[in-house]
């Protein structure tokens, strides 16, 4: 492609005792007669840690070095001052992260890229699964996937499949296993890779998945190598435990339409799977909390039929009383156990589904977490499912982890019902509760998690640790749990000789795999604990996880890998980070939920077709959704829209000022955050218009507590921290993190700035056609979590982060027959207002969707505090 030929791509995977060590090697040559850019672009599982990367150009190797994030950032900033740099890892897809490195190489030069990553394969539904993303983007002369598996317990089944595999390609997957070894290879020839006989397009595009399981003659397996041990626990043939499950479902307005329909569909499928020994109930929360039954009831055929009718009738209403819903569920489970309404030997679970953020009852997320933790007392796991991108996923995850459960994101797609059902299937068959694996304290240090609330059928519990005496060669473990009929209790023993015997046939195993498995599992669990931790505990967990990440060279959220490149041809060094879930998801959908009482501010820009006063874009077609989305925004000219959710309506106004004017948008004296925006005009004045178009061409975001100033223009982004200055362009992809601050630049799209108080700002780049005779590039600003700013926040936008009320009287025909006038009572003022439309560009960035609002004339006079000239300031900072 473009003179660059990728002539070899090999994916080599070695799995030992569930721990996968994967190496992707790609070789390319520049067939052109000038220097060209070669791109190495692979997708990895989110659960994996990158451990190594290098590129070799004409025999010279440029390694990636893994360092503490802060150290890497400083090295990176030095590189920035020399020229531009690029971030290398981005979230992409539900299960993957994309690693991209590009390098310019001379004509006829060759480059070899080699990337190594590791992960512990989890057992689900009775199988271990590893998937490899395959997407070479061109035909590759020598393409190969090779997977070697070594399992001391022996392999019972092995399968390989690909989403892109046709019948012809299926035949070239080689698969064999015997006793402890398994092997899979896939080597399609050039012709077999083609989408059709004479096509030059590659058919290799999708997931290649390997699944297998191991022999289980005993409930567990213990392996000891070089002073470390791993203990796998997955008993089979246990009787199923009855379960008590409460579904707590968000039915607020934003769930209307497809989301509630998919929820009903999933719940109906789940009802088909509930067993007769189980007990269950439904709790629905909008503004109010509704329950199907007053207590948990048994899943008899009659009760299940009644439940199906109830589910079919679930509909949406109101706001989000999340606290009321979850507490009703916990209290109901507590009462059921106290009153012996459910079997003594049973597993209790709460599954909550929400798509928004709490805004009725207790809405402070920390308060909700504290109440929930106190009420459950660790007695049963809480599973939080976050539907879509409007949820505060961080809060859902913290609350679940504090209560022995986990959080899962449900992606708003056509298969959302299957995602919901798939999650239920994972937890639908508890076999044991209160599982504890006890090891001699005087022999073991640095033990991973060893007590588990539930063990589910088809899964596996994994514990690893380190011997205090590195030469110790035997271990005795005491295992306990509560089963359906009685308590489970047994002792298991292992010594290194038995393990060595099991490993005699290993020819292709990398040596320190149990030690690396222990390190991987320990880091994963420390990072998970860190989510819900605060203060000194969080600092200690961070220090431990960082220490291990550096020692074992894992790219985790605490480390970065700096990739250096040859200095010729304007090559730019890069940095590889583990993407953070929360902020990436915010960008997918910048407003949380309709009906939210919080006010969001965003700057969106349009080119108006008519510039008369009041200036409205002519309505193209007003798209009514079941519940319009309310927000506060400032738009093109600049147009401000103020959401008033309790009225299900909005107010809008214009500020007409000259290019060069700087407007105070947000000013919070408590958090020290200010945002000002400088106006720009069109390239030339429009002689027909009384009022000229203006847009924001420069934004200044400051945080005086952090001594931070961020200047953003459509050309560049400059950060000044004290006396240090760092510059980026919109071509960069960057993640920077320091105390109280995270900055993410998504190349040519937007940047996200998250500050200590929890408030985040997203600046969106709007590019117009470069040769446009009239218009210029401009910027948009969105404020997320504006409730994290103080009540003293002010400014043209900031004043509307506080609730506002108004009354409309005497609607009568105006000068435009489509836009009636009315009298508005607001802030003790009586104003004449006009019904009009504004554009919401959230769902359709190109054309926007028309949103109705009441237009306040004369630069918002009577609506804004004071007059608009009060908000003109002398400079950006």
Tab-separated table of N, CA and C in Angstrom, residues 611-750:
chain	number	residue	atom	x	y	z
A	611	UNK	N	-28.691	36.397	9.098
A	611	UNK	CA	-28.237	37.123	10.285
A	611	UNK	C	-29.154	38.318	10.506
A	612	UNK	N	-30.340	38.054	10.984
A	612	UNK	CA	-31.224	39.134	11.378
A	612	UNK	C	-31.449	38.961	12.855
A	613	UNK	N	-31.942	39.952	13.513
A	613	UNK	CA	-32.077	39.861	14.965
A	613	UNK	C	-33.535	39.695	15.306
A	614	UNK	N	-34.037	38.725	16.048
A	614	UNK	CA	-33.240	37.650	16.632
A	614	UNK	C	-32.791	36.651	15.564
A	615	UNK	N	-31.545	36.184	15.675
A	615	UNK	CA	-31.039	35.333	14.587
A	615	UNK	C	-31.213	33.868	14.925
A	616	UNK	N	-32.029	33.206	14.140
A	616	UNK	CA	-32.216	31.752	14.287
A	616	UNK	C	-31.809	31.080	13.008
A	617	UNK	N	-31.220	29.899	13.127
A	617	UNK	CA	-31.031	29.090	11.931
A	617	UNK	C	-32.410	28.599	11.505
A	618	UNK	N	-32.741	28.720	10.214
A	618	UNK	CA	-34.069	28.245	9.792
A	618	UNK	C	-34.251	26.789	10.198
A	619	UNK	N	-35.434	26.437	10.712
A	619	UNK	CA	-35.635	25.042	11.133
A	619	UNK	C	-35.564	24.122	9.933
A	620	UNK	N	-34.690	23.104	10.020
A	620	UNK	CA	-34.588	22.152	8.908
A	620	UNK	C	-35.672	21.100	9.089
A	621	UNK	N	-35.569	20.364	10.182
A	621	UNK	CA	-36.668	19.452	10.509
A	621	UNK	C	-36.491	19.166	11.976
A	622	UNK	N	-37.478	19.446	12.777
A	622	UNK	CA	-37.312	19.258	14.218
A	622	UNK	C	-37.494	17.793	14.546
A	623	UNK	N	-36.453	17.204	15.082
A	623	UNK	CA	-36.532	15.783	15.428
A	623	UNK	C	-37.002	15.647	16.857
A	624	UNK	N	-38.217	15.163	17.043
A	624	UNK	CA	-38.679	14.941	18.415
A	624	UNK	C	-38.229	13.562	18.836
A	625	UNK	N	-37.623	13.494	20.004
A	625	UNK	CA	-37.368	12.174	20.583
A	625	UNK	C	-38.375	12.038	21.707
A	626	UNK	N	-38.426	10.847	22.300
A	626	UNK	CA	-39.428	10.629	23.352
A	626	UNK	C	-39.277	11.658	24.461
A	627	UNK	N	-38.038	11.960	24.811
A	627	UNK	CA	-37.776	12.991	25.812
A	627	UNK	C	-36.634	13.828	25.278
A	628	UNK	N	-36.844	15.126	24.973
A	628	UNK	CA	-35.730	15.925	24.472
A	628	UNK	C	-34.625	15.985	25.528
A	629	UNK	N	-33.400	16.183	25.069
A	629	UNK	CA	-32.267	16.277	25.986
A	629	UNK	C	-32.052	17.724	26.372
A	630	UNK	N	-31.992	17.992	27.663
A	630	UNK	CA	-31.828	19.375	28.119
A	630	UNK	C	-30.385	19.634	28.502
A	631	UNK	N	-29.893	20.791	28.096
A	631	UNK	CA	-28.533	21.140	28.450
A	631	UNK	C	-28.393	22.641	28.366
A	632	UNK	N	-27.293	23.155	28.877
A	632	UNK	CA	-26.988	24.561	28.721
A	632	UNK	C	-25.831	24.659	27.752
A	633	UNK	N	-25.934	25.524	26.741
A	633	UNK	CA	-24.838	25.575	25.775
A	633	UNK	C	-24.643	26.992	25.293
A	634	UNK	N	-23.508	27.205	24.638
A	634	UNK	CA	-23.309	28.469	23.945
A	634	UNK	C	-22.951	28.115	22.512
A	635	UNK	N	-23.650	28.727	21.560
A	635	UNK	CA	-23.604	28.273	20.176
A	635	UNK	C	-23.143	29.408	19.271
A	636	UNK	N	-22.843	29.096	18.054
A	636	UNK	CA	-22.142	29.837	17.023
A	636	UNK	C	-21.961	31.321	17.122
A	637	UNK	N	-22.968	32.067	17.455
A	637	UNK	CA	-22.824	33.495	17.160
A	637	UNK	C	-22.387	34.402	18.291
A	638	UNK	N	-22.062	34.104	19.506
A	638	UNK	CA	-22.352	32.833	20.162
A	638	UNK	C	-23.788	32.790	20.695
A	639	UNK	N	-24.457	31.693	20.475
A	639	UNK	CA	-25.816	31.463	21.000
A	639	UNK	C	-25.721	30.689	22.305
A	640	UNK	N	-26.401	31.148	23.324
A	640	UNK	CA	-26.413	30.434	24.602
A	640	UNK	C	-27.761	29.739	24.755
A	641	UNK	N	-27.739	28.488	25.196
A	641	UNK	CA	-28.994	27.784	25.509
A	641	UNK	C	-28.940	27.361	26.977
A	642	UNK	N	-29.988	27.687	27.713
A	642	UNK	CA	-30.080	27.334	29.128
A	642	UNK	C	-31.172	26.291	29.280
A	643	UNK	N	-30.794	25.136	29.807
A	643	UNK	CA	-31.777	24.074	30.011
A	643	UNK	C	-32.537	24.304	31.308
A	644	UNK	N	-33.844	24.067	31.265
A	644	UNK	CA	-34.646	24.129	32.490
A	644	UNK	C	-35.423	22.815	32.573
A	645	UNK	N	-34.780	21.769	33.151
A	645	UNK	CA	-35.352	20.418	33.057
A	645	UNK	C	-36.724	20.288	33.689
A	646	UNK	N	-36.961	21.001	34.822
A	646	UNK	CA	-38.265	20.809	35.464
A	646	UNK	C	-39.399	21.344	34.589
A	647	UNK	N	-39.055	22.226	33.640
A	647	UNK	CA	-40.066	22.746	32.703
A	647	UNK	C	-40.059	21.953	31.398
A	648	UNK	N	-39.093	21.033	31.275
A	648	UNK	CA	-38.905	20.323	29.999
A	648	UNK	C	-38.784	21.335	28.867
A	649	UNK	N	-38.015	22.397	29.098
A	649	UNK	CA	-37.929	23.468	28.122
A	649	UNK	C	-36.551	24.114	28.222
A	650	UNK	N	-36.320	25.121	27.392
A	650	UNK	CA	-35.028	25.791	27.390
A	650	UNK	C	-35.202	27.262	27.031
A	651	UNK	N	-34.226	28.065	27.467
A	651	UNK	CA	-34.190	29.488	27.142
A	651	UNK	C	-32.913	29.718	26.342
A	652	UNK	N	-32.974	30.607	25.324
A	652	UNK	CA	-31.731	30.910	24.611
A	652	UNK	C	-31.566	32.414	24.425
A	653	UNK	N	-30.307	32.838	24.216
A	653	UNK	CA	-30.046	34.255	23.969
A	653	UNK	C	-28.751	34.376	23.187
A	654	UNK	N	-28.536	35.540	22.570
A	654	UNK	CA	-27.311	35.805	21.809
A	654	UNK	C	-26.457	36.815	22.528
A	655	UNK	N	-25.158	36.766	22.284
A	655	UNK	CA	-24.283	37.863	22.670
A	655	UNK	C	-23.679	38.401	21.374
A	656	UNK	N	-23.965	39.636	21.053
A	656	UNK	CA	-23.439	40.230	19.825
A	656	UNK	C	-22.290	41.158	20.200
A	657	UNK	N	-21.078	40.716	19.946
A	657	UNK	CA	-19.899	41.520	20.264
A	657	UNK	C	-18.922	41.461	19.105
A	658	UNK	N	-17.947	42.351	19.120
A	658	UNK	CA	-16.994	42.425	18.012
A	658	UNK	C	-15.902	41.368	18.152
A	659	UNK	N	-15.353	40.912	17.010
A	659	UNK	CA	-14.194	40.021	17.059
A	659	UNK	C	-13.092	40.662	17.911
A	660	UNK	N	-12.377	39.819	18.677
A	660	UNK	CA	-11.333	40.331	19.563
A	660	UNK	C	-11.798	40.463	20.997
A	661	UNK	N	-13.142	40.575	21.198
A	661	UNK	CA	-13.658	40.676	22.576
A	661	UNK	C	-13.418	39.355	23.300
A	662	UNK	N	-13.072	39.451	24.594
A	662	UNK	CA	-12.889	38.257	25.418
A	662	UNK	C	-14.028	38.215	26.430
A	663	UNK	N	-14.754	37.078	26.480
A	663	UNK	CA	-15.914	36.945	27.364
A	663	UNK	C	-15.585	36.000	28.519
A	664	UNK	N	-16.031	36.390	29.707
A	664	UNK	CA	-15.852	35.534	30.885
A	664	UNK	C	-16.969	34.494	30.868
A	665	UNK	N	-16.616	33.223	30.639
A	665	UNK	CA	-17.621	32.163	30.518
A	665	UNK	C	-17.877	31.477	31.861
A	666	UNK	N	-16.803	31.080	32.561
A	666	UNK	CA	-16.945	30.375	33.843
A	666	UNK	C	-15.899	30.933	34.806
A	667	UNK	N	-16.316	31.217	36.028
A	667	UNK	CA	-15.375	31.693	37.040
A	667	UNK	C	-15.816	31.128	38.390
A	668	UNK	N	-14.982	30.240	38.955
A	668	UNK	CA	-15.310	29.645	40.251
A	668	UNK	C	-14.213	29.982	41.255
A	669	UNK	N	-14.470	30.927	42.168
A	669	UNK	CA	-13.420	31.344	43.105
A	669	UNK	C	-13.002	30.229	44.074
A	670	UNK	N	-13.878	29.230	44.290
A	670	UNK	CA	-13.560	28.182	45.269
A	670	UNK	C	-12.572	27.167	44.684
A	671	UNK	N	-12.869	26.628	43.490
A	671	UNK	CA	-11.951	25.642	42.882
A	671	UNK	C	-10.803	26.334	42.155
A	672	UNK	N	-10.933	27.663	41.954
A	672	UNK	CA	-9.864	28.395	41.264
A	672	UNK	C	-9.900	28.233	39.757
A	673	UNK	N	-11.009	27.695	39.233
A	673	UNK	CA	-11.095	27.430	37.789
A	673	UNK	C	-11.768	28.611	37.083
A	674	UNK	N	-11.148	29.095	35.995
A	674	UNK	CA	-11.795	30.115	35.151
A	674	UNK	C	-11.656	29.698	33.699
A	675	UNK	N	-12.665	30.063	32.899
A	675	UNK	CA	-12.577	29.869	31.442
A	675	UNK	C	-13.050	31.144	30.764
A	676	UNK	N	-12.205	31.685	29.900
A	676	UNK	CA	-12.563	32.843	29.082
A	676	UNK	C	-12.425	32.461	27.621
A	677	UNK	N	-13.208	33.132	26.766
A	677	UNK	CA	-13.155	32.827	25.339
A	677	UNK	C	-13.036	34.093	24.511
A	678	UNK	N	-12.121	34.055	23.513
A	678	UNK	CA	-11.942	35.221	22.634
A	678	UNK	C	-12.675	34.987	21.316
A	679	UNK	N	-13.413	36.016	20.881
A	679	UNK	CA	-14.216	35.894	19.665
A	679	UNK	C	-13.379	36.157	18.420
A	680	UNK	N	-13.686	35.431	17.359
A	680	UNK	CA	-13.152	35.760	16.027
A	680	UNK	C	-14.343	35.941	15.100
A	681	UNK	N	-14.137	36.630	13.981
A	681	UNK	CA	-15.213	36.821	13.009
A	681	UNK	C	-14.936	36.020	11.766
A	682	UNK	N	-15.761	36.243	10.741
A	682	UNK	CA	-15.492	35.626	9.440
A	682	UNK	C	-14.272	36.293	8.813
A	683	UNK	N	-13.773	35.687	7.710
A	683	UNK	CA	-12.589	36.242	7.052
A	683	UNK	C	-12.857	37.651	6.536
A	684	UNK	N	-14.107	37.904	6.130
A	684	UNK	CA	-14.474	39.270	5.735
A	684	UNK	C	-15.889	39.527	6.205
A	685	UNK	N	-16.203	40.801	6.416
A	685	UNK	CA	-17.537	41.151	6.930
A	685	UNK	C	-18.596	40.903	5.875
A	686	UNK	N	-19.784	40.514	6.341
A	686	UNK	CA	-20.928	40.313	5.442
A	686	UNK	C	-21.688	41.638	5.367
A	687	UNK	N	-21.591	42.311	4.216
A	687	UNK	CA	-22.127	43.677	4.100
A	687	UNK	C	-23.654	43.707	4.198
A	688	UNK	N	-24.323	42.550	3.937
A	688	UNK	CA	-25.802	42.532	3.981
A	688	UNK	C	-26.340	42.395	5.404
A	689	UNK	N	-25.488	41.978	6.329
A	689	UNK	CA	-26.008	41.651	7.664
A	689	UNK	C	-25.815	42.819	8.617
A	690	UNK	N	-26.840	43.046	9.446
A	690	UNK	CA	-26.715	44.084	10.480
A	690	UNK	C	-25.729	43.630	11.544
A	691	UNK	N	-25.787	42.333	11.848
A	691	UNK	CA	-24.937	41.782	12.922
A	691	UNK	C	-24.018	40.737	12.296
A	692	UNK	N	-22.732	40.831	12.616
A	692	UNK	CA	-21.761	39.914	12.008
A	692	UNK	C	-21.661	38.611	12.821
A	693	UNK	N	-21.353	37.512	12.106
A	693	UNK	CA	-21.105	36.233	12.790
A	693	UNK	C	-19.831	36.319	13.620
A	694	UNK	N	-19.878	35.777	14.827
A	694	UNK	CA	-18.636	35.591	15.586
A	694	UNK	C	-18.629	34.183	16.167
A	695	UNK	N	-17.416	33.692	16.411
A	695	UNK	CA	-17.226	32.351	16.979
A	695	UNK	C	-16.127	32.455	18.024
A	696	UNK	N	-15.905	31.385	18.787
A	696	UNK	CA	-14.764	31.382	19.692
A	696	UNK	C	-13.547	30.819	18.958
A	697	UNK	N	-12.499	31.641	18.895
A	697	UNK	CA	-11.273	31.225	18.208
A	697	UNK	C	-10.146	30.942	19.174
A	698	UNK	N	-10.354	31.266	20.456
A	698	UNK	CA	-9.302	31.012	21.441
A	698	UNK	C	-9.968	30.821	22.801
A	699	UNK	N	-9.557	29.799	23.535
A	699	UNK	CA	-10.074	29.570	24.884
A	699	UNK	C	-8.915	29.577	25.863
A	700	UNK	N	-9.120	30.212	27.009
A	700	UNK	CA	-8.118	30.191	28.076
A	700	UNK	C	-8.717	29.507	29.297
A	701	UNK	N	-8.162	28.345	29.677
A	701	UNK	CA	-8.663	27.602	30.840
A	701	UNK	C	-7.585	27.676	31.913
A	702	UNK	N	-7.930	28.177	33.092
A	702	UNK	CA	-6.922	28.340	34.144
A	702	UNK	C	-7.394	27.683	35.430
A	703	UNK	N	-6.424	27.177	36.206
A	703	UNK	CA	-6.705	26.682	37.549
A	703	UNK	C	-5.626	27.263	38.453
A	704	UNK	N	-6.000	28.306	39.227
A	704	UNK	CA	-4.961	29.017	39.986
A	704	UNK	C	-4.391	28.151	41.102
A	705	UNK	N	-5.183	27.186	41.632
A	705	UNK	CA	-4.652	26.304	42.675
A	705	UNK	C	-3.542	25.394	42.140
A	706	UNK	N	-3.648	25.015	40.872
A	706	UNK	CA	-2.622	24.152	40.263
A	706	UNK	C	-1.562	24.977	39.528
A	707	UNK	N	-1.714	26.324	39.534
A	707	UNK	CA	-0.824	27.209	38.784
A	707	UNK	C	-0.748	26.764	37.319
A	708	UNK	N	-1.921	26.577	36.729
A	708	UNK	CA	-2.011	25.988	35.395
A	708	UNK	C	-2.770	26.910	34.455
A	709	UNK	N	-2.249	27.074	33.233
A	709	UNK	CA	-2.962	27.826	32.198
A	709	UNK	C	-2.917	27.011	30.919
A	710	UNK	N	-4.071	26.823	30.321
A	710	UNK	CA	-4.163	26.070	29.069
A	710	UNK	C	-4.744	27.003	28.012
A	711	UNK	N	-3.996	27.243	26.938
A	711	UNK	CA	-4.491	28.081	25.840
A	711	UNK	C	-4.781	27.166	24.660
A	712	UNK	N	-5.989	27.274	24.122
A	712	UNK	CA	-6.374	26.405	23.013
A	712	UNK	C	-6.812	27.270	21.833
A	713	UNK	N	-6.229	27.032	20.674
A	713	UNK	CA	-6.683	27.669	19.426
A	713	UNK	C	-6.922	26.547	18.424
A	714	UNK	N	-7.511	26.855	17.257
A	714	UNK	CA	-7.697	25.774	16.262
A	714	UNK	C	-6.377	25.251	15.702
A	715	UNK	N	-5.251	25.934	16.007
A	715	UNK	CA	-3.954	25.477	15.508
A	715	UNK	C	-3.180	24.688	16.557
A	716	UNK	N	-3.200	25.161	17.833
A	716	UNK	CA	-2.321	24.515	18.810
A	716	UNK	C	-2.892	24.576	20.226
A	717	UNK	N	-2.256	23.780	21.085
A	717	UNK	CA	-2.646	23.700	22.503
A	717	UNK	C	-1.376	23.973	23.311
A	718	UNK	N	-1.419	24.952	24.198
A	718	UNK	CA	-0.244	25.277	25.011
A	718	UNK	C	-0.600	25.131	26.488
A	719	UNK	N	0.259	24.391	27.220
A	719	UNK	CA	0.054	24.237	28.664
A	719	UNK	C	1.172	24.975	29.372
A	720	UNK	N	0.793	25.854	30.285
A	720	UNK	CA	1.804	26.512	31.115
A	720	UNK	C	1.566	26.097	32.560
A	721	UNK	N	2.556	25.403	33.130
A	721	UNK	CA	2.470	24.943	34.509
A	721	UNK	C	3.588	25.634	35.265
A	722	UNK	N	3.243	26.685	36.039
A	722	UNK	CA	4.292	27.500	36.651
A	722	UNK	C	5.057	28.181	35.541
A	723	UNK	N	6.386	27.968	35.511
A	723	UNK	CA	7.195	28.574	34.443
A	723	UNK	C	7.430	27.623	33.273
A	724	UNK	N	6.948	26.359	33.431
A	724	UNK	CA	7.175	25.382	32.356
A	724	UNK	C	6.107	25.495	31.282
A	725	UNK	N	6.535	25.483	30.013
A	725	UNK	CA	5.569	25.563	28.913
A	725	UNK	C	5.707	24.333	28.034
A	726	UNK	N	4.587	23.755	27.639
A	726	UNK	CA	4.600	22.602	26.743
A	726	UNK	C	3.605	22.869	25.631
A	727	UNK	N	3.989	22.513	24.400
A	727	UNK	CA	3.082	22.779	23.274
A	727	UNK	C	2.752	21.522	22.507
A	728	UNK	N	1.519	21.454	22.014
A	728	UNK	CA	1.089	20.350	21.149
A	728	UNK	C	0.341	20.933	19.960
A	729	UNK	N	0.156	20.120	18.926
A	729	UNK	CA	-0.760	20.519	17.851
A	729	UNK	C	-1.930	19.551	17.856
A	730	UNK	N	-2.930	19.858	17.035
A	730	UNK	CA	-4.126	18.999	16.963
A	730	UNK	C	-3.841	17.692	16.222
A	731	UNK	N	-2.611	17.535	15.702
A	731	UNK	CA	-2.269	16.258	15.054
A	731	UNK	C	-1.815	15.229	16.081
A	732	UNK	N	-1.516	15.706	17.315
A	732	UNK	CA	-0.998	14.796	18.344
A	732	UNK	C	-2.116	13.985	18.988
A	733	UNK	N	-1.762	12.788	19.433
A	733	UNK	CA	-2.623	12.020	20.346
A	733	UNK	C	-1.829	11.863	21.628
A	734	UNK	N	-2.322	12.423	22.717
A	734	UNK	CA	-1.509	12.548	23.925
A	734	UNK	C	-2.339	12.209	25.150
A	735	UNK	N	-1.731	11.560	26.130
A	735	UNK	CA	-2.326	11.463	27.471
A	735	UNK	C	-1.286	11.950	28.471
A	736	UNK	N	-1.618	13.005	29.200
A	736	UNK	CA	-0.722	13.529	30.235
A	736	UNK	C	-1.432	13.426	31.569
A	737	UNK	N	-0.741	12.948	32.588
A	737	UNK	CA	-1.357	12.889	33.915
A	737	UNK	C	-0.398	13.437	34.944
A	738	UNK	N	-0.904	14.295	35.822
A	738	UNK	CA	-0.123	14.725	36.968
A	738	UNK	C	-1.104	14.976	38.097
A	739	UNK	N	-0.568	15.322	39.264
A	739	UNK	CA	-1.430	15.472	40.440
A	739	UNK	C	-2.581	16.433	40.138
A	740	UNK	N	-3.817	15.941	40.265
A	740	UNK	CA	-4.989	16.810	40.121
A	740	UNK	C	-5.357	17.150	38.692
A	741	UNK	N	-4.714	16.495	37.712
A	741	UNK	CA	-4.955	16.902	36.321
A	741	UNK	C	-4.748	15.734	35.363
A	742	UNK	N	-5.670	15.574	34.422
A	742	UNK	CA	-5.463	14.642	33.307
A	742	UNK	C	-5.795	15.383	32.023
A	743	UNK	N	-4.913	15.300	31.035
A	743	UNK	CA	-5.176	15.914	29.728
A	743	UNK	C	-5.073	14.834	28.669
A	744	UNK	N	-6.109	14.713	27.863
A	744	UNK	CA	-6.074	13.757	26.749
A	744	UNK	C	-6.346	14.541	25.477
A	745	UNK	N	-5.459	14.409	24.490
A	745	UNK	CA	-5.723	15.015	23.171
A	745	UNK	C	-6.033	13.878	22.214
A	746	UNK	N	-7.199	13.945	21.597
A	746	UNK	CA	-7.572	12.979	20.564
A	746	UNK	C	-7.382	13.668	19.224
A	747	UNK	N	-6.391	13.193	18.478
A	747	UNK	CA	-5.918	13.874	17.278
A	747	UNK	C	-7.048	14.379	16.389
A	748	UNK	N	-6.986	15.665	16.041
A	748	UNK	CA	-7.910	16.329	15.107
A	748	UNK	C	-9.357	16.327	15.567
A	749	UNK	N	-9.622	15.922	16.817
A	749	UNK	CA	-11.023	15.841	17.258
A	749	UNK	C	-11.284	16.728	18.469
A	750	UNK	N	-10.691	16.372	19.599
A	750	UNK	CA	-11.036	17.085	20.825
A	750	UNK	C	-9.950	16.873	21.863
